[in-house]
PDB file of C-alpha atoms in Angstrom:
ATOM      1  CA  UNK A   1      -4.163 -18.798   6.436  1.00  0.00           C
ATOM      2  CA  UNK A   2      -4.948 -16.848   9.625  1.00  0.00           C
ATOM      3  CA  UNK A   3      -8.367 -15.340  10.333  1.00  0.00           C
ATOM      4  CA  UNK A   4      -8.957 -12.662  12.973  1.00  0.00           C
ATOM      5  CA  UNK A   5     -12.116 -11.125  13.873  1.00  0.00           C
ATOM      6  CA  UNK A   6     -14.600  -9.386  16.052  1.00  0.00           C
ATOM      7  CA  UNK A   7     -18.554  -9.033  15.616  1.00  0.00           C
ATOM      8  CA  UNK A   8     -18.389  -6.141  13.260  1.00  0.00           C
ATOM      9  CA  UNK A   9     -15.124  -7.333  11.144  1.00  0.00           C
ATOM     10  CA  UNK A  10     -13.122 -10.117   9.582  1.00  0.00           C
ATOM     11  CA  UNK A  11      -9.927 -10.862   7.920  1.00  0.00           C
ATOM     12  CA  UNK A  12      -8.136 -13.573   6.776  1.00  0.00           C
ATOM     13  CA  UNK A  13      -4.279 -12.968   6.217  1.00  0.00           C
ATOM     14  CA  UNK A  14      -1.403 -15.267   4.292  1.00  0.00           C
ATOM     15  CA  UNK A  15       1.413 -15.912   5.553  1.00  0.00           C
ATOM     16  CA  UNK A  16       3.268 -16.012   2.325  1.00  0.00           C
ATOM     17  CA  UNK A  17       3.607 -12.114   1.960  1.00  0.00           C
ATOM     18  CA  UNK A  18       1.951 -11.355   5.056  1.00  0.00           C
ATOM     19  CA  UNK A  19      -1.192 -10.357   2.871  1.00  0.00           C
ATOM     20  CA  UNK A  20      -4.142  -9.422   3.725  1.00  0.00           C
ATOM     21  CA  UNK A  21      -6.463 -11.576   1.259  1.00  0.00           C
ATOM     22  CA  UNK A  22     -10.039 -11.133   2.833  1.00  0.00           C
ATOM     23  CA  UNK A  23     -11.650  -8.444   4.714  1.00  0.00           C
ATOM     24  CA  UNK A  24     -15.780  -8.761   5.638  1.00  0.00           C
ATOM     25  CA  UNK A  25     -18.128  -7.338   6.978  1.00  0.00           C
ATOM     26  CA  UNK A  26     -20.682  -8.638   9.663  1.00  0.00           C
ATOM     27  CA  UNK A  27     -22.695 -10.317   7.355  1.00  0.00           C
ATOM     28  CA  UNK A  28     -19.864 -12.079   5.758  1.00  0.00           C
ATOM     29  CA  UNK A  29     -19.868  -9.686   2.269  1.00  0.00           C
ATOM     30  CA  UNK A  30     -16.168  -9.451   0.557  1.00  0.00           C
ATOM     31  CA  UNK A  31     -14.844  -5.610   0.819  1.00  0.00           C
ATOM     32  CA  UNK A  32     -11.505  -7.000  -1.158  1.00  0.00           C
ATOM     33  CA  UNK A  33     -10.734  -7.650  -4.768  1.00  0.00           C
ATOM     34  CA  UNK A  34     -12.008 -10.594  -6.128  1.00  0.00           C
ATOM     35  CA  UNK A  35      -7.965 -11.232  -7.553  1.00  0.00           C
ATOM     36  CA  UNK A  36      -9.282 -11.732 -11.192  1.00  0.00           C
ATOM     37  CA  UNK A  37      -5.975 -13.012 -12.673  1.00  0.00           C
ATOM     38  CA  UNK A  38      -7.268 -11.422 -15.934  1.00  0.00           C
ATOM     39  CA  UNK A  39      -6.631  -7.796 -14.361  1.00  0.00           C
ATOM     40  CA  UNK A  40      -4.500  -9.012 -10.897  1.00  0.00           C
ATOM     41  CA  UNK A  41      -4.034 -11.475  -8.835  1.00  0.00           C
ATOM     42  CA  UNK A  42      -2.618  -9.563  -6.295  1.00  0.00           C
ATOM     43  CA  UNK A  43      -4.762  -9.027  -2.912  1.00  0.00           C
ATOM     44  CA  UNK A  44      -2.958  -6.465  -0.558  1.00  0.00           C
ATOM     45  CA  UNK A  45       1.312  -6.688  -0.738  1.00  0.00           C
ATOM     46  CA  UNK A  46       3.463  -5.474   1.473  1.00  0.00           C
ATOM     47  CA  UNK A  47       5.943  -3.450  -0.199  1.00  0.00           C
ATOM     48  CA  UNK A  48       9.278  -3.911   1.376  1.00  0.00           C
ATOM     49  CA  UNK A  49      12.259  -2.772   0.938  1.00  0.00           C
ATOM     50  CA  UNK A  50      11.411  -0.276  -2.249  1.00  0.00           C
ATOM     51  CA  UNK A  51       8.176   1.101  -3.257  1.00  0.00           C
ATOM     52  CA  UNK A  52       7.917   1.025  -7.043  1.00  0.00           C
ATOM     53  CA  UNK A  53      10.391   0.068  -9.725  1.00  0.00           C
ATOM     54  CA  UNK A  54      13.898   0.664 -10.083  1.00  0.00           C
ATOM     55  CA  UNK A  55      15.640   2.301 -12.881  1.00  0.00           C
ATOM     56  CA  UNK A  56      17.232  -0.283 -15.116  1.00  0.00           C
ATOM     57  CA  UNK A  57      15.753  -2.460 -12.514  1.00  0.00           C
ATOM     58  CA  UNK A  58      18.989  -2.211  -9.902  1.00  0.00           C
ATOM     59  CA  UNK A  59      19.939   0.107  -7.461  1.00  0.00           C
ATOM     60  CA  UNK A  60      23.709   1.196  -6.481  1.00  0.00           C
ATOM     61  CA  UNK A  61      25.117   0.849  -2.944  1.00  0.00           C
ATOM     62  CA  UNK A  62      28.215   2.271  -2.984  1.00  0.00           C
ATOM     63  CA  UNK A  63      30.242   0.845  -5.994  1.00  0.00           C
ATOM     64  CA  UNK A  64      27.964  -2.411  -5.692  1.00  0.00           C
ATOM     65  CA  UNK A  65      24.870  -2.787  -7.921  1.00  0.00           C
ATOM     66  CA  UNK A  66      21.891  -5.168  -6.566  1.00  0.00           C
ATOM     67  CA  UNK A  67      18.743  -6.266  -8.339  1.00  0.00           C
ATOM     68  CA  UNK A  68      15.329  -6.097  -7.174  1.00  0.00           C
ATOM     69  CA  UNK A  69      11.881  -6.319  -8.390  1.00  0.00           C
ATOM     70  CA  UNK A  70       9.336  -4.279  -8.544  1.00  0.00           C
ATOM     71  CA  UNK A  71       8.002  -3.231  -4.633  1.00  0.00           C
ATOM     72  CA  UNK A  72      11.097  -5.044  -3.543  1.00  0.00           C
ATOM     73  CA  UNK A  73      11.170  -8.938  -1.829  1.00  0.00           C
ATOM     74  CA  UNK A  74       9.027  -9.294   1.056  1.00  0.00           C
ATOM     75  CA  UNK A  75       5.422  -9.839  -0.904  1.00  0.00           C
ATOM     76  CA  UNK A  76       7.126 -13.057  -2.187  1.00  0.00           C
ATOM     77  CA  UNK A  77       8.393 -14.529   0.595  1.00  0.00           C
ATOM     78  CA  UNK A  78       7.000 -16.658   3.911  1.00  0.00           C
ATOM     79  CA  UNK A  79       6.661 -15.103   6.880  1.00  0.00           C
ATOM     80  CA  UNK A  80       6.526 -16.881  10.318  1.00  0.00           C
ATOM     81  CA  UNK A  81       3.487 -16.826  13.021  1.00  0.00           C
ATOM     82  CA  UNK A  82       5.279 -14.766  15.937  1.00  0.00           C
ATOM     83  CA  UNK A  83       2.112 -14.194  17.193  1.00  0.00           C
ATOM     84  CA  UNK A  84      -2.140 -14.778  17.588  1.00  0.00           C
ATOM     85  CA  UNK A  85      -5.540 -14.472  19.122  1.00  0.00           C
ATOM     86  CA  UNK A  86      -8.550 -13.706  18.174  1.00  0.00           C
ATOM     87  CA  UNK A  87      -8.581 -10.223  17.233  1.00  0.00           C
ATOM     88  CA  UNK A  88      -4.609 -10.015  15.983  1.00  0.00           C
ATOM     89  CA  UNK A  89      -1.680 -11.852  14.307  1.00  0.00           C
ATOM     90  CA  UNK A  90       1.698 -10.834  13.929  1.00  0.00           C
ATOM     91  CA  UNK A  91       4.246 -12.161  11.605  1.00  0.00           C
ATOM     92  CA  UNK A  92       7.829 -11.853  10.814  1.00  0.00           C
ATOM     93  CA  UNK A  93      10.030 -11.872   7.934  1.00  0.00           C
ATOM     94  CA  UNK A  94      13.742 -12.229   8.673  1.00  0.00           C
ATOM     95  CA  UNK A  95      17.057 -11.763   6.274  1.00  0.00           C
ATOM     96  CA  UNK A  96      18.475 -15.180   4.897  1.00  0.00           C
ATOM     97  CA  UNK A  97      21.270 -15.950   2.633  1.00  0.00           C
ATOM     98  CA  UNK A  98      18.835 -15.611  -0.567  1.00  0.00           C
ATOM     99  CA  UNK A  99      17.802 -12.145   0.993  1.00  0.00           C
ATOM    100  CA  UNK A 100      21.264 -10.409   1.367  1.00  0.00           C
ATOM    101  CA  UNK A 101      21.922 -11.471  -2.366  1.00  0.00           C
ATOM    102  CA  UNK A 102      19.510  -8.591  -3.748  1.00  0.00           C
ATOM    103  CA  UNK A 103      19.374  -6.343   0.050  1.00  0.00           C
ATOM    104  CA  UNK A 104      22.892  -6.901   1.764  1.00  0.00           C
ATOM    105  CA  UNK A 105      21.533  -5.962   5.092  1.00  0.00           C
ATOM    106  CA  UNK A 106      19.939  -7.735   8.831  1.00  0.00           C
ATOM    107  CA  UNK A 107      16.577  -6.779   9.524  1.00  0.00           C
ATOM    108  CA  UNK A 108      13.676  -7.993  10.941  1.00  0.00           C
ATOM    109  CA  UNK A 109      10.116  -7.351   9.249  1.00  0.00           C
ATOM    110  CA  UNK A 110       7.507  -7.495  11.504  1.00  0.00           C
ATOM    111  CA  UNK A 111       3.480  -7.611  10.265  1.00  0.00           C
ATOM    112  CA  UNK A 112       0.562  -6.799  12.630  1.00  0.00           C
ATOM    113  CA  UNK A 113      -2.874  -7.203  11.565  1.00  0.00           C
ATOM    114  CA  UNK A 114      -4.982  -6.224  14.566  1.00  0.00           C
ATOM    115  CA  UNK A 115      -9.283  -5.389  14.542  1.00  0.00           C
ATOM    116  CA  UNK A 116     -11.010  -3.390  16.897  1.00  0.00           C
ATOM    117  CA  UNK A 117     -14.448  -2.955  16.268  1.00  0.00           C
ATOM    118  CA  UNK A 118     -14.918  -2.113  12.588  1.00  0.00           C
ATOM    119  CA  UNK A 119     -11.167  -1.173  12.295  1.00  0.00           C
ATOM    120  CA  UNK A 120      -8.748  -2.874  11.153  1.00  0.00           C
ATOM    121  CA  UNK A 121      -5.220  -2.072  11.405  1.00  0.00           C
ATOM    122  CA  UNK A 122      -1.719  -2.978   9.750  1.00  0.00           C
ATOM    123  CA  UNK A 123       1.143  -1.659  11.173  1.00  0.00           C
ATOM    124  CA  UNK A 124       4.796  -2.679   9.375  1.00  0.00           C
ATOM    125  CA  UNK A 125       7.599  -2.384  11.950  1.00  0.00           C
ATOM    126  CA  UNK A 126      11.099  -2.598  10.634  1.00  0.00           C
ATOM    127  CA  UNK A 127      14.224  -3.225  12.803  1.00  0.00           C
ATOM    128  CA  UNK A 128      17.832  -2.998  11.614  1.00  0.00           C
ATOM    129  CA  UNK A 129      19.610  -5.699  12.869  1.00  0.00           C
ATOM    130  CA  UNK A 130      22.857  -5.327  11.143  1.00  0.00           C
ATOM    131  CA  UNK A 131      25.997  -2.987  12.329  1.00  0.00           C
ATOM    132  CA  UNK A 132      25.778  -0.641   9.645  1.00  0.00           C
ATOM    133  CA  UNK A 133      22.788   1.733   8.468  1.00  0.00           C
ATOM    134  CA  UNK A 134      20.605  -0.095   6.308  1.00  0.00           C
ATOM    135  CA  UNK A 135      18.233   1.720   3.641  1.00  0.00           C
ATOM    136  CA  UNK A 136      14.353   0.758   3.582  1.00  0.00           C
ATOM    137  CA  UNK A 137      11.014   1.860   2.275  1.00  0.00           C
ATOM    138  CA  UNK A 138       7.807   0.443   2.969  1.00  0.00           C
ATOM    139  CA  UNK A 139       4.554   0.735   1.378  1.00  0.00           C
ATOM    140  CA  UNK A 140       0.839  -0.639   1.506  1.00  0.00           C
ATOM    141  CA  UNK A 141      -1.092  -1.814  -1.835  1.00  0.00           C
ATOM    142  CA  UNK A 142      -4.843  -2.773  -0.473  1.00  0.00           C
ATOM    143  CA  UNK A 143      -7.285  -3.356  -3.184  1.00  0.00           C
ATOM    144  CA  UNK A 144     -10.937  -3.082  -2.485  1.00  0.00           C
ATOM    145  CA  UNK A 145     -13.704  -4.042  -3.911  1.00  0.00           C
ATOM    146  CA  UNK A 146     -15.132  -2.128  -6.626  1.00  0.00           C
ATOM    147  CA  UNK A 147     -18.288  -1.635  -6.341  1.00  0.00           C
ATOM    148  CA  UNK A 148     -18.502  -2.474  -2.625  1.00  0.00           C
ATOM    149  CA  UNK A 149     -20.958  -5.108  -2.019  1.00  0.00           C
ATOM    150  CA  UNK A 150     -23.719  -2.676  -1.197  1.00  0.00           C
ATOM    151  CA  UNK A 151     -25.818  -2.058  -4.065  1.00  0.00           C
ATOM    152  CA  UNK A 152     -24.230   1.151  -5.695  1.00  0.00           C
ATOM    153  CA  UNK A 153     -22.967   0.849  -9.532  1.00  0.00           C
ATOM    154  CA  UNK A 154     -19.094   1.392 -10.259  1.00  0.00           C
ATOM    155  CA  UNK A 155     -19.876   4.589 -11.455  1.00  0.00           C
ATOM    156  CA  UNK A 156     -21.217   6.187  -8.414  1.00  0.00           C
ATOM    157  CA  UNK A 157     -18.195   4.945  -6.323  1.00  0.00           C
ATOM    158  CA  UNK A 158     -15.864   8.228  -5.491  1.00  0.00           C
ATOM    159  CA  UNK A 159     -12.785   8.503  -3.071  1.00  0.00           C
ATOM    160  CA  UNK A 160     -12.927  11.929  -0.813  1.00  0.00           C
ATOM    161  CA  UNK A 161      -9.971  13.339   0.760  1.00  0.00           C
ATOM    162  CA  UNK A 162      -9.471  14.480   3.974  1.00  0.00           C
ATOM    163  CA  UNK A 163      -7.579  17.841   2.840  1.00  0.00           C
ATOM    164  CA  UNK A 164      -7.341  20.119  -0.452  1.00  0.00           C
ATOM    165  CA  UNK A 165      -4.775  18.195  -2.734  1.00  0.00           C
ATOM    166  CA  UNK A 166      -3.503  21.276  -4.603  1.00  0.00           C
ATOM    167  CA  UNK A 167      -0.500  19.402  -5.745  1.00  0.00           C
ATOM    168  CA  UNK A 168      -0.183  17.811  -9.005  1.00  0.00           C
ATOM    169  CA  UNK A 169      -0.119  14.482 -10.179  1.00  0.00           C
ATOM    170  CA  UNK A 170       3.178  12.904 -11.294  1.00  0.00           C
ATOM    171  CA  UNK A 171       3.405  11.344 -14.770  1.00  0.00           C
ATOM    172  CA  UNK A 172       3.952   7.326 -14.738  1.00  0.00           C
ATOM    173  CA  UNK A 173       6.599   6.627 -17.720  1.00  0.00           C
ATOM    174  CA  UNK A 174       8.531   3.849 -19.473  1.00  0.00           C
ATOM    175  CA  UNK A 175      10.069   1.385 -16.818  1.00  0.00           C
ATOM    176  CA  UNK A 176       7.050   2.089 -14.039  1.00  0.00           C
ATOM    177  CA  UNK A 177       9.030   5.154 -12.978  1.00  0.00           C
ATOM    178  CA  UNK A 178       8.006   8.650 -12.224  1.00  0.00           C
ATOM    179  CA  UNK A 179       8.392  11.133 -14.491  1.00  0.00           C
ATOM    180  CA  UNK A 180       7.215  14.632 -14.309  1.00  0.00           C
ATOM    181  CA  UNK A 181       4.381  16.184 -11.735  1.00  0.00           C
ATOM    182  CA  UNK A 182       2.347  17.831 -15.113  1.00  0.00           C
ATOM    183  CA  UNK A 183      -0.742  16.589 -14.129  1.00  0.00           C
ATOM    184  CA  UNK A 184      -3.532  18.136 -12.599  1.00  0.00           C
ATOM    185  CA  UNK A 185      -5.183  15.945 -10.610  1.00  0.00           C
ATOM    186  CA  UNK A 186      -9.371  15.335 -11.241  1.00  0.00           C
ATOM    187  CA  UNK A 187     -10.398  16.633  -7.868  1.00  0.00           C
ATOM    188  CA  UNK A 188     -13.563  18.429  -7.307  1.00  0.00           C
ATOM    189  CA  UNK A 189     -14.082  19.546  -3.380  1.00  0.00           C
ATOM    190  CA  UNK A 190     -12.129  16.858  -2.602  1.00  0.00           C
ATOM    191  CA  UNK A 191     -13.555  14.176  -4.576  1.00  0.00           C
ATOM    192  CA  UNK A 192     -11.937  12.086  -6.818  1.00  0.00           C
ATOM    193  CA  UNK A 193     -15.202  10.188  -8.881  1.00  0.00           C
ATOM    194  CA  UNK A 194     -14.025   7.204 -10.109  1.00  0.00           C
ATOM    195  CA  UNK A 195     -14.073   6.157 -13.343  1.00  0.00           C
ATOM    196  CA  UNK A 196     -11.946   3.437 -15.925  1.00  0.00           C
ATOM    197  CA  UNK A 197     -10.512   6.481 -17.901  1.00  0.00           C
ATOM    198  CA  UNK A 198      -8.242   7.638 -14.914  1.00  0.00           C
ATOM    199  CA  UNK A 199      -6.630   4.337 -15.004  1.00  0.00           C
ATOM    200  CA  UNK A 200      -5.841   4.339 -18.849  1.00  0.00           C
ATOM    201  CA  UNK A 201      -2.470   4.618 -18.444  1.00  0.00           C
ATOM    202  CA  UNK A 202      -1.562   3.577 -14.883  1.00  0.00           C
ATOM    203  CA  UNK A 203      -1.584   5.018 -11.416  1.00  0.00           C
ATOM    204  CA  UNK A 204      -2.336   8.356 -10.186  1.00  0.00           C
ATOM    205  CA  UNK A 205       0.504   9.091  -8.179  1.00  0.00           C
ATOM    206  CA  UNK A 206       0.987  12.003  -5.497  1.00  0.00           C
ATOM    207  CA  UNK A 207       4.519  12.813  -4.203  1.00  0.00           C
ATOM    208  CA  UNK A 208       3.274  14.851  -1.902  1.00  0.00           C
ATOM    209  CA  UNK A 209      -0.127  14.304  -0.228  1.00  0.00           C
ATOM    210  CA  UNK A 210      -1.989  16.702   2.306  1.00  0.00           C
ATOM    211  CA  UNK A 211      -4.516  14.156   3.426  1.00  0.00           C
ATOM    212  CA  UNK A 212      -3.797  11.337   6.116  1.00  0.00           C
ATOM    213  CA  UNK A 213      -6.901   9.673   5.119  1.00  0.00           C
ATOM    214  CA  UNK A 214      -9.513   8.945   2.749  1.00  0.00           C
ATOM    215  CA  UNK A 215     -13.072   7.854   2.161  1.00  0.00           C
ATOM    216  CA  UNK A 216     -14.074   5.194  -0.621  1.00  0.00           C
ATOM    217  CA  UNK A 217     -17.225   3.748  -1.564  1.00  0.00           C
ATOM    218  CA  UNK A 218     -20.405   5.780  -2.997  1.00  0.00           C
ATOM    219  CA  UNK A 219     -21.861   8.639  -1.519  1.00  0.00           C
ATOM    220  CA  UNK A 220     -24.685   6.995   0.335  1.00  0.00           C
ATOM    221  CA  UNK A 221     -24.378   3.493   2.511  1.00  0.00           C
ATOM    222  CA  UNK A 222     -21.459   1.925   4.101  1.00  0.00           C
ATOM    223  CA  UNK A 223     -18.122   3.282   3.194  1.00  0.00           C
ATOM    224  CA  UNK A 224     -14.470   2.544   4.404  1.00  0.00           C
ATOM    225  CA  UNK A 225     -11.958   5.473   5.481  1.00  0.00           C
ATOM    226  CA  UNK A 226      -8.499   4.491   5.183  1.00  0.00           C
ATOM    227  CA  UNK A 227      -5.835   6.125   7.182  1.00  0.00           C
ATOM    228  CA  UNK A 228      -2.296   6.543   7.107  1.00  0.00           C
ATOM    229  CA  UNK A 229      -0.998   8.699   9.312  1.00  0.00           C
ATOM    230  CA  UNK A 230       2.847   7.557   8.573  1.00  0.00           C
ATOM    231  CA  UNK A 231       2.836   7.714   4.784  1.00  0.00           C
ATOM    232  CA  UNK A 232       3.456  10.711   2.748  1.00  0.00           C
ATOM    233  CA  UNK A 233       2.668   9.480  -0.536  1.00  0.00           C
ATOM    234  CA  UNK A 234      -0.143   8.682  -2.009  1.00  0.00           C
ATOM    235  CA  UNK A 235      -0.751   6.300  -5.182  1.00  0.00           C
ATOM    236  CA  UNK A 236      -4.037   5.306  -6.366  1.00  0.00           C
ATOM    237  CA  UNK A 237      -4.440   2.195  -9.134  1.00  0.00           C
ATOM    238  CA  UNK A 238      -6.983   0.038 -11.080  1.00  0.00           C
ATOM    239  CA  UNK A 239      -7.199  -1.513 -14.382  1.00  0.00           C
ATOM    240  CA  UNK A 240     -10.274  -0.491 -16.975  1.00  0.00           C
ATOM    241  CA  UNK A 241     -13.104  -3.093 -15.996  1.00  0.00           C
ATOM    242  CA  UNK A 242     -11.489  -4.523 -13.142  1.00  0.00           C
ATOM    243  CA  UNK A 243     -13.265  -4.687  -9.475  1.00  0.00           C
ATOM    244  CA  UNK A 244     -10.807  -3.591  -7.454  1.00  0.00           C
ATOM    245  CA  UNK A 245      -9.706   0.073  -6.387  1.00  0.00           C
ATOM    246  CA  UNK A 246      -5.756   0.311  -4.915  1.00  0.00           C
ATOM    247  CA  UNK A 247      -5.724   3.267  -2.460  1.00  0.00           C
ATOM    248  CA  UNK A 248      -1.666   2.795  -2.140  1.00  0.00           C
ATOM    249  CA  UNK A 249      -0.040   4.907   1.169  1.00  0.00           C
ATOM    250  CA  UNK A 250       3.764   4.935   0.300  1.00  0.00           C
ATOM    251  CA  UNK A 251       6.563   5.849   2.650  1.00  0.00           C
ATOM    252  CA  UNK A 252       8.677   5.682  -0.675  1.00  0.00           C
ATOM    253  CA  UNK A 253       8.461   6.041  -4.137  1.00  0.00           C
ATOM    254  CA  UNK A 254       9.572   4.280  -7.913  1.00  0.00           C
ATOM    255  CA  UNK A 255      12.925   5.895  -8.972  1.00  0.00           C
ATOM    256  CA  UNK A 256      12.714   9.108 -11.165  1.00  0.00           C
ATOM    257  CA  UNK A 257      13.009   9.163 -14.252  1.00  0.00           C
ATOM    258  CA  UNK A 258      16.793   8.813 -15.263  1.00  0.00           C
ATOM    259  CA  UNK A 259      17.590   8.525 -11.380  1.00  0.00           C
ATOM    260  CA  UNK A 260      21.506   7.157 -11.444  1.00  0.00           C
ATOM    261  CA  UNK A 261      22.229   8.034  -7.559  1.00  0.00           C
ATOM    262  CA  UNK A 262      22.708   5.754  -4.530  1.00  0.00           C
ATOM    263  CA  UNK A 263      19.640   3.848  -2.833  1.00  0.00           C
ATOM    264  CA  UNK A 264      20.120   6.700   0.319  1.00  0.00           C
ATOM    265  CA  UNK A 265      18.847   9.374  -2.631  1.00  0.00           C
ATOM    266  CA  UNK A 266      15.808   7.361  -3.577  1.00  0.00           C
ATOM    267  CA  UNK A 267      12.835   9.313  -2.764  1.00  0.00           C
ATOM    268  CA  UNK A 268      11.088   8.439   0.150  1.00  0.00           C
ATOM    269  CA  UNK A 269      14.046   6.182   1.921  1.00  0.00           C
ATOM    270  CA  UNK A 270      14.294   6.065   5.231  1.00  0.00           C
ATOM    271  CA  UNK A 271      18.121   5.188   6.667  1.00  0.00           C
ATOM    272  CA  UNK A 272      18.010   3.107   9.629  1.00  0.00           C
ATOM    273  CA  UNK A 273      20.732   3.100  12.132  1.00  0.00           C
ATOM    274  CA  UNK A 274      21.769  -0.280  13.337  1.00  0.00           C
ATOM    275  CA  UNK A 275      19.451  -1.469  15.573  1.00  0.00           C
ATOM    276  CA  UNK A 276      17.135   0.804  14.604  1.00  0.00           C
ATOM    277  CA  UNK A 277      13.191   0.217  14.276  1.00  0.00           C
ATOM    278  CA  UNK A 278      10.877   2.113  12.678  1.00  0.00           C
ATOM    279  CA  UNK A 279       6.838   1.777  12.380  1.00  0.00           C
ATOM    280  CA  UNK A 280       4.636   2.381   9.566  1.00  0.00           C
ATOM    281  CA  UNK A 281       0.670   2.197  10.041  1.00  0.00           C
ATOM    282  CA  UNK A 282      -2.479   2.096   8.156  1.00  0.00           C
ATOM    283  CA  UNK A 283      -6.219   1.141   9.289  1.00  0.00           C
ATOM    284  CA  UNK A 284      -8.894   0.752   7.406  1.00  0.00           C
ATOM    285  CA  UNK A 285     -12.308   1.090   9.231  1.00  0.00           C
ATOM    286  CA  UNK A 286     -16.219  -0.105   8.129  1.00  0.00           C
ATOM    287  CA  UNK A 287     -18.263   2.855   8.234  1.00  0.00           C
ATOM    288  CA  UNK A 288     -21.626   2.254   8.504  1.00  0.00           C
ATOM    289  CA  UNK A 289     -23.047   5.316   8.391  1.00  0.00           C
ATOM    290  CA  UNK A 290     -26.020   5.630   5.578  1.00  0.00           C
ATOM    291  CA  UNK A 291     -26.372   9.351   5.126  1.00  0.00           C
ATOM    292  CA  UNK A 292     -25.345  11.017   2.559  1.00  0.00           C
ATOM    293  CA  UNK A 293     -22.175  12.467   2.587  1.00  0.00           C
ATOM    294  CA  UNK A 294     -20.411  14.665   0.236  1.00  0.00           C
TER     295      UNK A 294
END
């Protein structure tokens, strides 16, 4: 394990996954989920190189079919210190011969958890190292604390959007894919109150989101914006009576579903040329703020 901190911020990151496990405030309370294995286990995966599931659980490349799990390979695999001080660690995942079995391709997957101040950030950098374009996704899957450790019940814990979100929510079906956008989402001036009832079924799940950042937590005390800039998709997930939150930025989504084209039609992929890098952020800063805020 790998801890970086300053004075107002802490984390402590695996290298198996390059996950985030522990995030804490100055006086050393947990802002993550405590990974009940009776709900999840699951801290804060990297999602690399799909988001989601995969219809029939494979995906065509030409006339070659590969298999891959759900969020893709890289949350299950080691990743090596590149790397560290105080503040910041970087790790990278590479392609092997057990890789290029289920994702035929050369890359390099590069992790960077950095804090400044009450911030921190992750930023997933991707580089094609192969000679032919390579297809990749990447996605974050953070799940906080719910309550936060600050005194406030579940029930008066509420995520509020940057923007309007006039679009509608898309339908989670058979498979974990995405059916139709027939939802509309519970918003009320930008506020999403959270509740077990929204997670009855699964995920709430934006294609297409306006906001590049929200704020969680309840409506008076400390908080924690998330922001991602980089990431036009937006899912959010719990489980009924679990105490975690997922607030989920996507740069790529599950297959639709029915979805029978190649991996370069999957929603949300982005086609690397060789030699190629491309950079995906997301920070999530400590507000410590007490006022109310609506």
């Amino acid at each position: 394990m790998f801890t970086i901190a300053t004075d107002q911020l802490s984390a402590i990151i695996n290298p198996l996954g390059a996950e985030l496990t522990h995030l804490r405030d100055p006086a050393g309370r947990e802002l993550m989920t405590d990974a009940d294995p009776a709900f999840w286990t699951g801290h804060a995966p990297i999602l690399f190189p799909i988001v989601g599931a995969l219809n029939g659980g494979t995906y065509r490349l030409g006339d070659q079919h590969y298999a891959l799990p759900q969020h893709g390979l890289a949350r299950k695999l080691p990743f090596e210190l590149v790397s560290q001080d105080a503040a910041s660690v970087t790790l990278r995942l590479t392609d092997t011969k057990a890789t290029r079995q289920a994702y035929p391709f050369a890359f390099a997957l590069d992790v960077t958890h950095a804090i400044a101040g009450a911030t921190l950030t992750t930023t997933v950098t991707v580089t094609n190292r192969g000679d032919a374009d390579m297809p990749a996704s990447i996605g974050f899957h953070p799940a906080f604390a719910w309550p936060l450790p600050y005194g406030h019940a579940r029930a008066d814990h509420r995520i509020v959007f940057e923007r309007d979100e006039p679009g509608r929510l898309s339908r989670i079906v058979a498979g974990g894919l995405i059916g139709p956008a027939d939802r509309d989402a519970p918003i009320e001036a930008r506020t999403l109150a959270l509740n077990d009832d929204l997670f009855a079924v699964d995920a709430l799940v934006w294609e297409s989101i306006e906001s590049q950042s929200v704020r969680y937590g309840a409506a008076k005390g400390p908080q924690l914006r998330i922001d991602f800039p980089d990431t036009p998709m937006l899912g959010i997930w719990s489980r009924p009576g679990a105490a975690f939150v997922c607030v989920e930025p996507w740069h790529g989504i599950a297959d639709p579903e029915g979805f029978t084209g190649e991996i370069w039609d999957k929603p949300g992929m982005m086609r690397l040329a060789p030699g190629e890098t491309r950079a995906v952020a997301m920070a999530v800063t400590l507000e410590q703020d007490s006022s109310p805020r609506t």
